[in-house]
PDB file of C-alpha atoms in Angstrom:
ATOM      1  CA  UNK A   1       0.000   0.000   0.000  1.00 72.00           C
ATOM      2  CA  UNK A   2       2.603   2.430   1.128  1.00 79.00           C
ATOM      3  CA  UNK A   3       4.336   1.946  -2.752  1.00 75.00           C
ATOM      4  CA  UNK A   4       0.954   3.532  -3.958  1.00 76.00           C
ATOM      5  CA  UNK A   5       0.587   6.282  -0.950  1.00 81.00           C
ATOM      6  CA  UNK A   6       4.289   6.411   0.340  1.00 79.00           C
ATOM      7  CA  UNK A   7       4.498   8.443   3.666  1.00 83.00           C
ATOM      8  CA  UNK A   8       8.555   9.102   3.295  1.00 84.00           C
ATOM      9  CA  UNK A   9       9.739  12.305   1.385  1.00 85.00           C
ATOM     10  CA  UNK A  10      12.337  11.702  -1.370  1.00 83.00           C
ATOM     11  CA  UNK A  11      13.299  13.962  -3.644  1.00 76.00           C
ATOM     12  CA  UNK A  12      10.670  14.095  -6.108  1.00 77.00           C
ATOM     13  CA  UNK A  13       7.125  13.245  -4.517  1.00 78.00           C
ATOM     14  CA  UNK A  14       6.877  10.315  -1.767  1.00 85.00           C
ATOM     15  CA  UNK A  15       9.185   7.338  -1.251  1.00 81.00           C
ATOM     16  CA  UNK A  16       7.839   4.265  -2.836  1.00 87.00           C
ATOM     17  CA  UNK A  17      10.096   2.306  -0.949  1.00 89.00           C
ATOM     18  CA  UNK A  18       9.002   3.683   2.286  1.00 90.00           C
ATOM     19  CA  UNK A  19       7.738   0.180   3.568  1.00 91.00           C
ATOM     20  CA  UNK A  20      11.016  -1.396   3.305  1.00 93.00           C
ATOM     21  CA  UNK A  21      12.447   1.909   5.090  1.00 93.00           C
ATOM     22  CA  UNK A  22      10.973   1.626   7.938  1.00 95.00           C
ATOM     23  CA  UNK A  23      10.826  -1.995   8.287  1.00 95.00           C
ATOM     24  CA  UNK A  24      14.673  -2.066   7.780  1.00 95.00           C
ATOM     25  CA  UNK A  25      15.246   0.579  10.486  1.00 96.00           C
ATOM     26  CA  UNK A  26      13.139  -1.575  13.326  1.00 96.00           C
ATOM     27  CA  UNK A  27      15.150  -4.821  11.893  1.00 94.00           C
ATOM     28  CA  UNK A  28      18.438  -3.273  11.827  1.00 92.00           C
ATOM     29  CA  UNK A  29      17.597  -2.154  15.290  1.00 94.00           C
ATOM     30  CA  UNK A  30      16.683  -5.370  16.959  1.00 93.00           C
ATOM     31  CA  UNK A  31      19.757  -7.085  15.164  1.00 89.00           C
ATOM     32  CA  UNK A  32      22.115  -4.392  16.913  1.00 90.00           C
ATOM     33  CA  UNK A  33      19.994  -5.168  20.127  1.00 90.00           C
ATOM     34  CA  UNK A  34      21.836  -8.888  20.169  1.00 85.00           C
ATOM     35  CA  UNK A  35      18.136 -10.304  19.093  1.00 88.00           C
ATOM     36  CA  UNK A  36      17.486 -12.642  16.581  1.00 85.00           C
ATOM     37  CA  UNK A  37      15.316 -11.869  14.239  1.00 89.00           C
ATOM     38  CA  UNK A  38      12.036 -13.740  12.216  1.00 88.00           C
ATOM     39  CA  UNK A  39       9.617 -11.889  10.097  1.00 90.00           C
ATOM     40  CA  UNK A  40       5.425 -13.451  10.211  1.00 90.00           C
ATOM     41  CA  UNK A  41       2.906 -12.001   7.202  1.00 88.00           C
ATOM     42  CA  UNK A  42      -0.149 -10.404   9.161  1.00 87.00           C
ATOM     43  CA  UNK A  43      -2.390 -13.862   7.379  1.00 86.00           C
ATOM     44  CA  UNK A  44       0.200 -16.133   9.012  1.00 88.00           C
ATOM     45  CA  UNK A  45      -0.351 -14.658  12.065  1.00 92.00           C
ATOM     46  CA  UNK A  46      -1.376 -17.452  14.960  1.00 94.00           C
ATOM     47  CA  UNK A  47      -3.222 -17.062  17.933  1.00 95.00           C
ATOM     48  CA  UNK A  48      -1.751 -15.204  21.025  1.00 96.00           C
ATOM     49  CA  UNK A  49      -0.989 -17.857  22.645  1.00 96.00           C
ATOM     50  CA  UNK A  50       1.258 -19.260  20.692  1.00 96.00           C
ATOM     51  CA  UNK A  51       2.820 -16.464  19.022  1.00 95.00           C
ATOM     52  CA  UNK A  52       4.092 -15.660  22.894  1.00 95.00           C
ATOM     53  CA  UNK A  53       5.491 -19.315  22.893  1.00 94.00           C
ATOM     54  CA  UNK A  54       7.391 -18.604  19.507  1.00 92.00           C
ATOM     55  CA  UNK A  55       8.513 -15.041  20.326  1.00 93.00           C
ATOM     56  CA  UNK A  56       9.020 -12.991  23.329  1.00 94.00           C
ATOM     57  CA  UNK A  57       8.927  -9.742  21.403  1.00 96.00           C
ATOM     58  CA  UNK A  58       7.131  -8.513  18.696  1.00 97.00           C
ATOM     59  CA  UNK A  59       7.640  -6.009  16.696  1.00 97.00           C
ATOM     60  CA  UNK A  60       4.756  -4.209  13.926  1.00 96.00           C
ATOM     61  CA  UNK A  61       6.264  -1.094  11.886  1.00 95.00           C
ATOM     62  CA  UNK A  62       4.244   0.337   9.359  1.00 92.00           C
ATOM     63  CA  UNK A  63       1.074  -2.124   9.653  1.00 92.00           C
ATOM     64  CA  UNK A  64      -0.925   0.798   7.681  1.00 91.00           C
ATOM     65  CA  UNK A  65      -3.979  -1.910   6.373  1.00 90.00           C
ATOM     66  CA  UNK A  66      -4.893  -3.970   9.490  1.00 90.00           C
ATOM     67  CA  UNK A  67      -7.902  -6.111  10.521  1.00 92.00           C
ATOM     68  CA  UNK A  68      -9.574  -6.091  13.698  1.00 93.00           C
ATOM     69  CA  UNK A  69      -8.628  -9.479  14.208  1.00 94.00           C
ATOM     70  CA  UNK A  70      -5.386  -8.681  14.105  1.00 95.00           C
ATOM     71  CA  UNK A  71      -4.832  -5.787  15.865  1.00 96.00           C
ATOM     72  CA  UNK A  72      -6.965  -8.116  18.824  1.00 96.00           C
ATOM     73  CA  UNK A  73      -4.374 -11.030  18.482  1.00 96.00           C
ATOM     74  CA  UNK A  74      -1.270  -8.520  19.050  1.00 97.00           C
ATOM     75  CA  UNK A  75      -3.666  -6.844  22.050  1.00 97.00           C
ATOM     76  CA  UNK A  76      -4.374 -10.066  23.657  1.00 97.00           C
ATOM     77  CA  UNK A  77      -0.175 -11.300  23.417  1.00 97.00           C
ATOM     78  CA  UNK A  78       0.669  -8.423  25.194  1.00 97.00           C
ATOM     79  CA  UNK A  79      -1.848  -8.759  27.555  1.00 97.00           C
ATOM     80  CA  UNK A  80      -0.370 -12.298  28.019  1.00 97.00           C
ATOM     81  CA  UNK A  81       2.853 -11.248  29.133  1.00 97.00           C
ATOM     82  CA  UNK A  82       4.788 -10.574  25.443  1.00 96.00           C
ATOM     83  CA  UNK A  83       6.873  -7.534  25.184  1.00 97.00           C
ATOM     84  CA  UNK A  84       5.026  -5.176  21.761  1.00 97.00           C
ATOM     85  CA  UNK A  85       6.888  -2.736  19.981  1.00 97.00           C
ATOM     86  CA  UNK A  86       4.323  -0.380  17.602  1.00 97.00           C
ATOM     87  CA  UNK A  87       6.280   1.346  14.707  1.00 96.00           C
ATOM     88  CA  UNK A  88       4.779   4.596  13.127  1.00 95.00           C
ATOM     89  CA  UNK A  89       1.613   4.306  10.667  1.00 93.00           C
ATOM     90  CA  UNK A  90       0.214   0.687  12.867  1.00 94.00           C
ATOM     91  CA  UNK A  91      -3.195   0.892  12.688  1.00 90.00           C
ATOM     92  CA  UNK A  92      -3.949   3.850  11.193  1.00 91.00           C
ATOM     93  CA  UNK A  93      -6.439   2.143   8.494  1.00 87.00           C
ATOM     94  CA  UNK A  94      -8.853  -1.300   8.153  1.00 86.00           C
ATOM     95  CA  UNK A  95      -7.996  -4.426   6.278  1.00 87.00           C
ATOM     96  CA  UNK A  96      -8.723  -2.882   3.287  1.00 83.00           C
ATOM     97  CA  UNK A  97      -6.310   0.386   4.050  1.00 84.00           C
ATOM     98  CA  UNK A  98      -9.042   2.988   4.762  1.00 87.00           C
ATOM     99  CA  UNK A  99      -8.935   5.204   6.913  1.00 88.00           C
ATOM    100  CA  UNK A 100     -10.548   4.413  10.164  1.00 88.00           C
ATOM    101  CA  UNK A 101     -12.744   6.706  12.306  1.00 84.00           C
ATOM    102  CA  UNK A 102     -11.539   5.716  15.734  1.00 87.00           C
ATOM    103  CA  UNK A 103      -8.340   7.333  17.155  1.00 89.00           C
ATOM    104  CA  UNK A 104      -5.114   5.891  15.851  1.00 91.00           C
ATOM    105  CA  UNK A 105      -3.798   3.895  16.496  1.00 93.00           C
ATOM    106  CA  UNK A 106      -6.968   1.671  16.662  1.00 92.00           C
ATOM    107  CA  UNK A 107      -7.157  -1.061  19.347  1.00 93.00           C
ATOM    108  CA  UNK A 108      -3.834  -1.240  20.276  1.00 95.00           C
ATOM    109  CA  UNK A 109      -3.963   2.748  21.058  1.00 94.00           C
ATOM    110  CA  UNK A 110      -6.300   2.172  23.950  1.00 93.00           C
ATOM    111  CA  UNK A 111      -4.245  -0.501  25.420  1.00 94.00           C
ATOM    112  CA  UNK A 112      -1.237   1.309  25.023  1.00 96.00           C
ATOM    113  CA  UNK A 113      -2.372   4.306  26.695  1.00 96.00           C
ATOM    114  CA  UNK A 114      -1.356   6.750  23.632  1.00 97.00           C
ATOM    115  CA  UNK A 115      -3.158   7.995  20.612  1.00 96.00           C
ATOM    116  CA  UNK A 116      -2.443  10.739  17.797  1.00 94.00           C
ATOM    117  CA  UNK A 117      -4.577  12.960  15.428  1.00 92.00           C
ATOM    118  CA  UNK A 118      -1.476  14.928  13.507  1.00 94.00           C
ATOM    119  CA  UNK A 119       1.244  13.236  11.657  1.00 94.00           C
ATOM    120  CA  UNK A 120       3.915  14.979   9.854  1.00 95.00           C
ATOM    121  CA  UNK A 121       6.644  13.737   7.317  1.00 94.00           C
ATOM    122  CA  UNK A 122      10.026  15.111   8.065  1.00 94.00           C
ATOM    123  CA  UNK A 123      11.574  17.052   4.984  1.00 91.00           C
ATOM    124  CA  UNK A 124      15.171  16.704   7.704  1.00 94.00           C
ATOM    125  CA  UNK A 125      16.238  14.996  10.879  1.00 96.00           C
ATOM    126  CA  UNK A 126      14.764  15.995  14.041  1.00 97.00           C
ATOM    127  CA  UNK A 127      16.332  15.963  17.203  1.00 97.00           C
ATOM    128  CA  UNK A 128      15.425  13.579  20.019  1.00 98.00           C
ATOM    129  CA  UNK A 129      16.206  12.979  23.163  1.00 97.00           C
ATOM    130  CA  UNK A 130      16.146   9.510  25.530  1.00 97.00           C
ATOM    131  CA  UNK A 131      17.811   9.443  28.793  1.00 95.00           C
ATOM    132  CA  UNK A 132      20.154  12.360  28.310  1.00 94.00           C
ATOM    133  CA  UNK A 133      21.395  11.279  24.945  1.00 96.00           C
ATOM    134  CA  UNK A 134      20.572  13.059  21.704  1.00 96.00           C
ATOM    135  CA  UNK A 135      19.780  11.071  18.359  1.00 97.00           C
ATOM    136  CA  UNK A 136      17.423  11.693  15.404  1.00 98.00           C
ATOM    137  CA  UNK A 137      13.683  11.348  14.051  1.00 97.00           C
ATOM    138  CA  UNK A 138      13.866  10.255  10.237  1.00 97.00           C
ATOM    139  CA  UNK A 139      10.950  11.016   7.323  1.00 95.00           C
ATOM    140  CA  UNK A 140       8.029  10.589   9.842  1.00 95.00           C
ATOM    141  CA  UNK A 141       6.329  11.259  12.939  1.00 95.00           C
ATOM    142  CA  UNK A 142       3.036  10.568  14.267  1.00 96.00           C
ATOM    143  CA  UNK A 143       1.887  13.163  16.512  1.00 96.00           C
ATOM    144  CA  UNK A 144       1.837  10.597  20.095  1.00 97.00           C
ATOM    145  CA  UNK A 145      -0.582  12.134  23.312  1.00 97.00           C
ATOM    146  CA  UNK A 146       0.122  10.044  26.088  1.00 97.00           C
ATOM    147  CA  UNK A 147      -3.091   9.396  28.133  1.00 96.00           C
ATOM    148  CA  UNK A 148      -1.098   7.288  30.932  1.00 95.00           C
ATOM    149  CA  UNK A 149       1.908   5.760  28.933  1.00 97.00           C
ATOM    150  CA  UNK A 150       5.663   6.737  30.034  1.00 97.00           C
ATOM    151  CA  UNK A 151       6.830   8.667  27.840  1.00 97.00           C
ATOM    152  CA  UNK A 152      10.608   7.385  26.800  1.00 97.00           C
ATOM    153  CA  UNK A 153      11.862  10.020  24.710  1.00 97.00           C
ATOM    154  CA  UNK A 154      11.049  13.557  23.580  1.00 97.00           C
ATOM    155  CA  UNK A 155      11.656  15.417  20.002  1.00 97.00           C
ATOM    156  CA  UNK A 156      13.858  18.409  20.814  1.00 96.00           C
ATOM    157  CA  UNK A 157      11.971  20.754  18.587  1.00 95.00           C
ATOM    158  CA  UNK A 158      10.459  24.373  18.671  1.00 94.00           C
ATOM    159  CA  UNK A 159       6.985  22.847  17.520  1.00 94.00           C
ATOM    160  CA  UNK A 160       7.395  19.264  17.699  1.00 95.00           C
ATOM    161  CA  UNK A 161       8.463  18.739  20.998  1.00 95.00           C
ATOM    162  CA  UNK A 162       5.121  19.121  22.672  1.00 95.00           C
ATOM    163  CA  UNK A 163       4.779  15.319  21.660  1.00 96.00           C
ATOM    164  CA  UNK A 164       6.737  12.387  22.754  1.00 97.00           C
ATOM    165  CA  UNK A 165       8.647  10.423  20.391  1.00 98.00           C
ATOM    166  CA  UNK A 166       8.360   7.152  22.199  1.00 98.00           C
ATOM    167  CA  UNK A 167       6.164   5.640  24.946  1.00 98.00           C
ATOM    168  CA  UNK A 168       6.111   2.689  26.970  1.00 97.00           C
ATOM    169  CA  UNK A 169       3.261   1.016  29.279  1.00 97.00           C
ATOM    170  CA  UNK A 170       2.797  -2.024  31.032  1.00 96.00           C
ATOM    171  CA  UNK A 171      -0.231  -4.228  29.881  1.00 95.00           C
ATOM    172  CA  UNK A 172      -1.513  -7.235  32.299  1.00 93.00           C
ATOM    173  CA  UNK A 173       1.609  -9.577  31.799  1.00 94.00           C
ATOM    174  CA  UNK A 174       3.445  -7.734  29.101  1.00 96.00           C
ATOM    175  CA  UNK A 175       4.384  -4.434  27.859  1.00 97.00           C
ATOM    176  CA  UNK A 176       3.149  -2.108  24.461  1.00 98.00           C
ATOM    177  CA  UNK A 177       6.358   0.668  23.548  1.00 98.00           C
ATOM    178  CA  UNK A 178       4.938   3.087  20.522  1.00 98.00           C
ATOM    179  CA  UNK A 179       7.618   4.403  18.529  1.00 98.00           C
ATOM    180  CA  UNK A 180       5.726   7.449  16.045  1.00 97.00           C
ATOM    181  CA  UNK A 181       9.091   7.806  14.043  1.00 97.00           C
ATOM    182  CA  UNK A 182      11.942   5.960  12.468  1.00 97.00           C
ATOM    183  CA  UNK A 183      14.742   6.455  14.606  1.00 98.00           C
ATOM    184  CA  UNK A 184      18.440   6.255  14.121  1.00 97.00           C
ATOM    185  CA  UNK A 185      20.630   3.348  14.680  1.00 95.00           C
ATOM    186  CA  UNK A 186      21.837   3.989  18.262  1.00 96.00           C
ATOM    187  CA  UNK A 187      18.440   5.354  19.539  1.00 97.00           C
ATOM    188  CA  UNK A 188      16.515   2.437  17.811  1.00 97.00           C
ATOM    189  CA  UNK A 189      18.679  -0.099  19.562  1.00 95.00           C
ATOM    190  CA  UNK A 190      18.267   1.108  23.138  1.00 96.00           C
ATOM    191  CA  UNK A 191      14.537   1.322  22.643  1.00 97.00           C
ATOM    192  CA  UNK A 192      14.022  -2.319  21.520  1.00 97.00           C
ATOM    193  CA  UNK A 193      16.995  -3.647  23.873  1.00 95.00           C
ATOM    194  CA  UNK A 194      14.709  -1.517  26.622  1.00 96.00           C
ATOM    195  CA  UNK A 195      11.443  -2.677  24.940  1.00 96.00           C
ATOM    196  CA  UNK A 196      12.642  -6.383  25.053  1.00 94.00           C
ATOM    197  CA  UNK A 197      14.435  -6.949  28.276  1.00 89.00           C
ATOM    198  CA  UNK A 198      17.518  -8.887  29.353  1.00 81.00           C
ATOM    199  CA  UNK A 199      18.683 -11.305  27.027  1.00 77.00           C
ATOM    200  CA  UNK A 200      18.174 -14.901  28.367  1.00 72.00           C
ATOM    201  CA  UNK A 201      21.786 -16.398  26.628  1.00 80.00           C
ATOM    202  CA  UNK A 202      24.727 -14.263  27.663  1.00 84.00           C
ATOM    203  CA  UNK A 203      26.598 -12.781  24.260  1.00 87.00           C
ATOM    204  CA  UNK A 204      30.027 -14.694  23.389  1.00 93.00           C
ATOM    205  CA  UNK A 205      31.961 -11.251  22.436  1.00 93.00           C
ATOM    206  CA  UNK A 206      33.355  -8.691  24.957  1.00 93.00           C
ATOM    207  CA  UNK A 207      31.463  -6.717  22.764  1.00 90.00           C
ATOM    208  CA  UNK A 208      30.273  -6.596  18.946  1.00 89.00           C
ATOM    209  CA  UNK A 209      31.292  -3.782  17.011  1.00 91.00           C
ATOM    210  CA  UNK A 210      28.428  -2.103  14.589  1.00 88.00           C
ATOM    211  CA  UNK A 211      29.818  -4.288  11.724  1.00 92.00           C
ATOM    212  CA  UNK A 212      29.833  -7.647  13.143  1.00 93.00           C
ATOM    213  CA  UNK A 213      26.375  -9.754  14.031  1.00 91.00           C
ATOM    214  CA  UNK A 214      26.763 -12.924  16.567  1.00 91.00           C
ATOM    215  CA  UNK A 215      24.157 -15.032  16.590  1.00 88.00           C
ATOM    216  CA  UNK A 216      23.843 -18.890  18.387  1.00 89.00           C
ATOM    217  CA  UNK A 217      21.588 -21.866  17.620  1.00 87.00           C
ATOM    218  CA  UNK A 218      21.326 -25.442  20.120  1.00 86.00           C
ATOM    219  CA  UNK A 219      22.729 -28.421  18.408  1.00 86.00           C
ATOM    220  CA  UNK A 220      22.725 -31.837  20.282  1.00 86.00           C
ATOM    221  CA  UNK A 221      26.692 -30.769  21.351  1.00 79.00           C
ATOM    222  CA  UNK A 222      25.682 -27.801  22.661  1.00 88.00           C
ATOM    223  CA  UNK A 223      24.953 -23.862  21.559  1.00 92.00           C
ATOM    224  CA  UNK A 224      26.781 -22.979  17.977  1.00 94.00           C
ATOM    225  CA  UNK A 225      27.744 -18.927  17.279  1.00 94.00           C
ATOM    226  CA  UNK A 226      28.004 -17.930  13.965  1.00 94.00           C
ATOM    227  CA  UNK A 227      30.066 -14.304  13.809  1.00 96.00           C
ATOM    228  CA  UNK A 228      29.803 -12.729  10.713  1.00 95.00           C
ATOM    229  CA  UNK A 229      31.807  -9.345   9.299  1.00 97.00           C
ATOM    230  CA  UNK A 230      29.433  -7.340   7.246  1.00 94.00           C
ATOM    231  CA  UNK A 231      32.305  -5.008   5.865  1.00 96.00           C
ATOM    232  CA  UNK A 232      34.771  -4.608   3.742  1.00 97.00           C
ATOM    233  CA  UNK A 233      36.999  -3.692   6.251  1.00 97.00           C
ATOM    234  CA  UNK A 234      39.179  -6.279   8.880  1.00 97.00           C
ATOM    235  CA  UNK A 235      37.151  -6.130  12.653  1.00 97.00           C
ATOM    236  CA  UNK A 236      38.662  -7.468  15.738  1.00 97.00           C
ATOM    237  CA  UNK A 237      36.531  -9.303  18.433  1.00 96.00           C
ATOM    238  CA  UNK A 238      37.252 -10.950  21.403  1.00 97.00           C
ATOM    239  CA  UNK A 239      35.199 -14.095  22.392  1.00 96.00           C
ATOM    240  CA  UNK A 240      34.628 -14.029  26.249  1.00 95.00           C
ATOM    241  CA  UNK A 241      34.526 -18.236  26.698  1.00 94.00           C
ATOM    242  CA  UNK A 242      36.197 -20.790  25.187  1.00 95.00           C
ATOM    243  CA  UNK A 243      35.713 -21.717  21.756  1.00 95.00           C
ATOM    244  CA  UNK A 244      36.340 -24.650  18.803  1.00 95.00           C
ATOM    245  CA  UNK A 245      35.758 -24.283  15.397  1.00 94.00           C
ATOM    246  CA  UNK A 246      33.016 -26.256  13.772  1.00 93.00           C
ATOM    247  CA  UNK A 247      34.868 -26.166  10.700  1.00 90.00           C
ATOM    248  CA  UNK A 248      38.430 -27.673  11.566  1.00 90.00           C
ATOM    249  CA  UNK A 249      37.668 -27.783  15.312  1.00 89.00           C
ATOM    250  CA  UNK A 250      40.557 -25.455  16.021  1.00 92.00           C
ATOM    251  CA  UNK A 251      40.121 -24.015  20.209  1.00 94.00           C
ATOM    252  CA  UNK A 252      40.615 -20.263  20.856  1.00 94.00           C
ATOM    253  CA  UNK A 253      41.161 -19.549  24.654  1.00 95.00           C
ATOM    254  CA  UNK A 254      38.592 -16.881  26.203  1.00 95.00           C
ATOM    255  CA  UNK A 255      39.913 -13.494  25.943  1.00 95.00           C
ATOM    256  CA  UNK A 256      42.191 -14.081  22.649  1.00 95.00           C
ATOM    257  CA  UNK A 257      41.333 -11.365  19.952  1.00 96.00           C
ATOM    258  CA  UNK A 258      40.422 -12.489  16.565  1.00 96.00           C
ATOM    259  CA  UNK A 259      40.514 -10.534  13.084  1.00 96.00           C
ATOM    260  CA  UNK A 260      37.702 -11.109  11.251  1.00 97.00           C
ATOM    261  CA  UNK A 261      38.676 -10.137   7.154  1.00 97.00           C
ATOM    262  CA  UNK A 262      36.036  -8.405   4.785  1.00 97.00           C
ATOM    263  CA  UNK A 263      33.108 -10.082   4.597  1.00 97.00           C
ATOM    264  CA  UNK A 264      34.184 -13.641   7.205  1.00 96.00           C
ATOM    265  CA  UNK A 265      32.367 -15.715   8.498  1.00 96.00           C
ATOM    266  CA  UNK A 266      33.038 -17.232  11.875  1.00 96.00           C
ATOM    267  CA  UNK A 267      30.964 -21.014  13.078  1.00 96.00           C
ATOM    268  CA  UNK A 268      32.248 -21.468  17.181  1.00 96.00           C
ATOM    269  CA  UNK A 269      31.269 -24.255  19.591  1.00 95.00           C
ATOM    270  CA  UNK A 270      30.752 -22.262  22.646  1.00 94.00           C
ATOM    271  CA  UNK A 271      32.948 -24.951  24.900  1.00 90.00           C
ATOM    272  CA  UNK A 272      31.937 -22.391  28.138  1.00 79.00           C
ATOM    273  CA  UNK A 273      28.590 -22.890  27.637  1.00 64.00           C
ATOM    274  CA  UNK A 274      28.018 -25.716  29.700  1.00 53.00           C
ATOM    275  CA  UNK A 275      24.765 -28.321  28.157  1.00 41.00           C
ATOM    276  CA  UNK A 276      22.393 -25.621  27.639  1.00 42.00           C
ATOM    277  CA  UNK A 277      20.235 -27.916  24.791  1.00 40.00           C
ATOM    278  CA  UNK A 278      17.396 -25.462  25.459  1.00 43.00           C
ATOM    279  CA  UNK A 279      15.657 -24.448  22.408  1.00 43.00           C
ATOM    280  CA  UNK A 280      16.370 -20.764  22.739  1.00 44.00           C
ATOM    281  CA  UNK A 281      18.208 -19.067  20.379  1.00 43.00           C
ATOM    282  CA  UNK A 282      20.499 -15.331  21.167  1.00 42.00           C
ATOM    283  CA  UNK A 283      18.216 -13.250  23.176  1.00 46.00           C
ATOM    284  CA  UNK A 284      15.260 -14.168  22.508  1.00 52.00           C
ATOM    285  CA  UNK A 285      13.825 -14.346  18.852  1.00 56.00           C
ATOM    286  CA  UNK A 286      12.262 -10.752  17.908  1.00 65.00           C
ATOM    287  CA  UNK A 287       8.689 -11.189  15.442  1.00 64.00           C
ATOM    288  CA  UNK A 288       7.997  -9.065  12.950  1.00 71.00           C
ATOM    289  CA  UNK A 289       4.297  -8.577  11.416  1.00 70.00           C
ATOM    290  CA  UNK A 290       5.066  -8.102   8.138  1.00 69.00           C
ATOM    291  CA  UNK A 291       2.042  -6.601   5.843  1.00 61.00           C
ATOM    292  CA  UNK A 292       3.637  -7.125   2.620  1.00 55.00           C
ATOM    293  CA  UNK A 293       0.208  -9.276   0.839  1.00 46.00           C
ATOM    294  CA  UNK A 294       2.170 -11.011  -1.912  1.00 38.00           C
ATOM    295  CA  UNK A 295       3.801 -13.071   0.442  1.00 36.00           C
ATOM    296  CA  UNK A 296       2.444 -16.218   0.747  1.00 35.00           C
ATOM    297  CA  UNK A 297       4.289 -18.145   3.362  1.00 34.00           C
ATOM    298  CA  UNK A 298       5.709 -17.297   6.604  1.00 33.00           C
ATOM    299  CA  UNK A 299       8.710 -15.875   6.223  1.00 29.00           C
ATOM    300  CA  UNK A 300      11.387 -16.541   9.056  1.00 32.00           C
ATOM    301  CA  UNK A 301      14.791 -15.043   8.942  1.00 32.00           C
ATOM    302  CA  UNK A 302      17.563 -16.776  11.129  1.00 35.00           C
ATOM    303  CA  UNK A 303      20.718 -15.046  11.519  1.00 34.00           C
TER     304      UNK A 303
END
């Protein structure tokens, strides 16, 4: 929908790739949070039940057409005890990507104790503010009025700072965040890290600079990283337990820096692990409720 109607400025007109712009930003920022990541089309979706079993956190950026039905399911996981994350433009129309006449965003808006009535596209960044530390609002923002949420962050902005930027309540179990803009990288990160709590596996690297993804699975000999360089550019890391190779089964010692080269690829046995066979994989695997209708299956990313 948003190809036909794009939100996003560009240079001439709208954005017809705004969909995949926001999308990318709350991806990008959940990777960078240490979560993996799955994406679920909205006709996949199951009921809330068990979309809490498969993921701890979703996330739903730039849901524009949504049913009732679904809008319900994602009420009632929350409610449940999962962690929601609303991106900018959620609810704004029906199934069929009218607009609606209840305050947006519609059912979840209620529940997450903020609604809007202006929206503005952002011709240039806009300053924002969470916890003391200054980042930026890109292309969008809808217009949030907390009625009892926390607000999380604030525009820093001669008109648009009378509205928050982000929001946060807690919901019977879980918890519903409403992000009304696409934020960048940093910013986005803290949110969903915030959003999503403490990671239940403990990362393998001291820490993971912004080029480098780590990511584990369970095997039947225990939890498998895979540390991947997405640069052309050599990144060091240090792994803080024990490691073997799958490859050659070559054992690093905790604490001993590695070079990763443009583009490598990493595949450790986490040998300080100890028999963790649980079915969890790196912090908890982050949902996305994708609205793209041409896809027919569910779509699941793995990194």
């Amino acid at each position: 929908m948003m190809a036909f109607e794009p939100p996003l400025p560009a240079a001439e007109g709208g954005d017809r790739g705004s969909y995949a712009r926001i999308v990318s930003a709350f991806g990008r920022g959940a990777l960078d949070a240490g979560r993996q990541v799955g994406f679920l089309n909205e006709r996949c979706l199951p009921d809330a039940r068990e979309l809490l079993a498969r993921y701890p956190t979703v996330i739903v950026p730039g849901l524009v057409a949504a049913a009732d039905c679904t809008l319900r399911t994602l009420a009632d996981y929350a409610e449940l005890g999962g962690n929601l994350i609303i991106g900018p433009r959620t609810g704004f129309g029906d199934d069929e990507g009218r607009v609606r006449f209840e305050r947006a965003p519609a059912v979840l808006g209620a529940l997450a104790g903020v609604h809007y009535q202006e929206f503005s596209a952002l011709a240039e960044p806009v300053s924002v503010e969470m916890d003391g530390v200054e980042g930026e609002a890109l292309g969008w923002m809808d217009a949030l009025i907390s009625d009892h949420a926390e607000v999380i962050a604030r525009y820093r902005h001669p008109h648009f700072g009378r509205w928050p930027a982000v929001t946060r309540s807690r919901v019977g179990n879980g918890s519903v965040t409403v992000v009304g803009t696409i934020l960048d990288r940093d910013t986005m990160r803290r949110v969903i890290a915030a959003a999503a709590g403490r990671s239940p596996i403990d990362s393998l690297l001291d820490q993971t600079p912004r080029e480098v993804t780590a990511h584990s699975l369970t095997t039947p000999h225990g939890r498998v990283w895979v540390v991947h360089n997405w640069s052309p550019e050599v990144v060091a890391v240090t792994p803080v337990r024990a490691v073997s190779s799958v490859i050659d089964e070559a054992s690093l010692p905790a604490g001993v820096t590695v070079s990763l080269h443009p583009w490598d690829v990493r595949v450790w046995r986490d040998e300080g692990s100890g028999a963790d066979l649980s079915n969890r994989s790196t912090g908890g695997t982050v949902g996305g409720v994708d609205a793209r209708r041409e896809a027919d299956d569910d779509l699941h990313s793995r990194r």
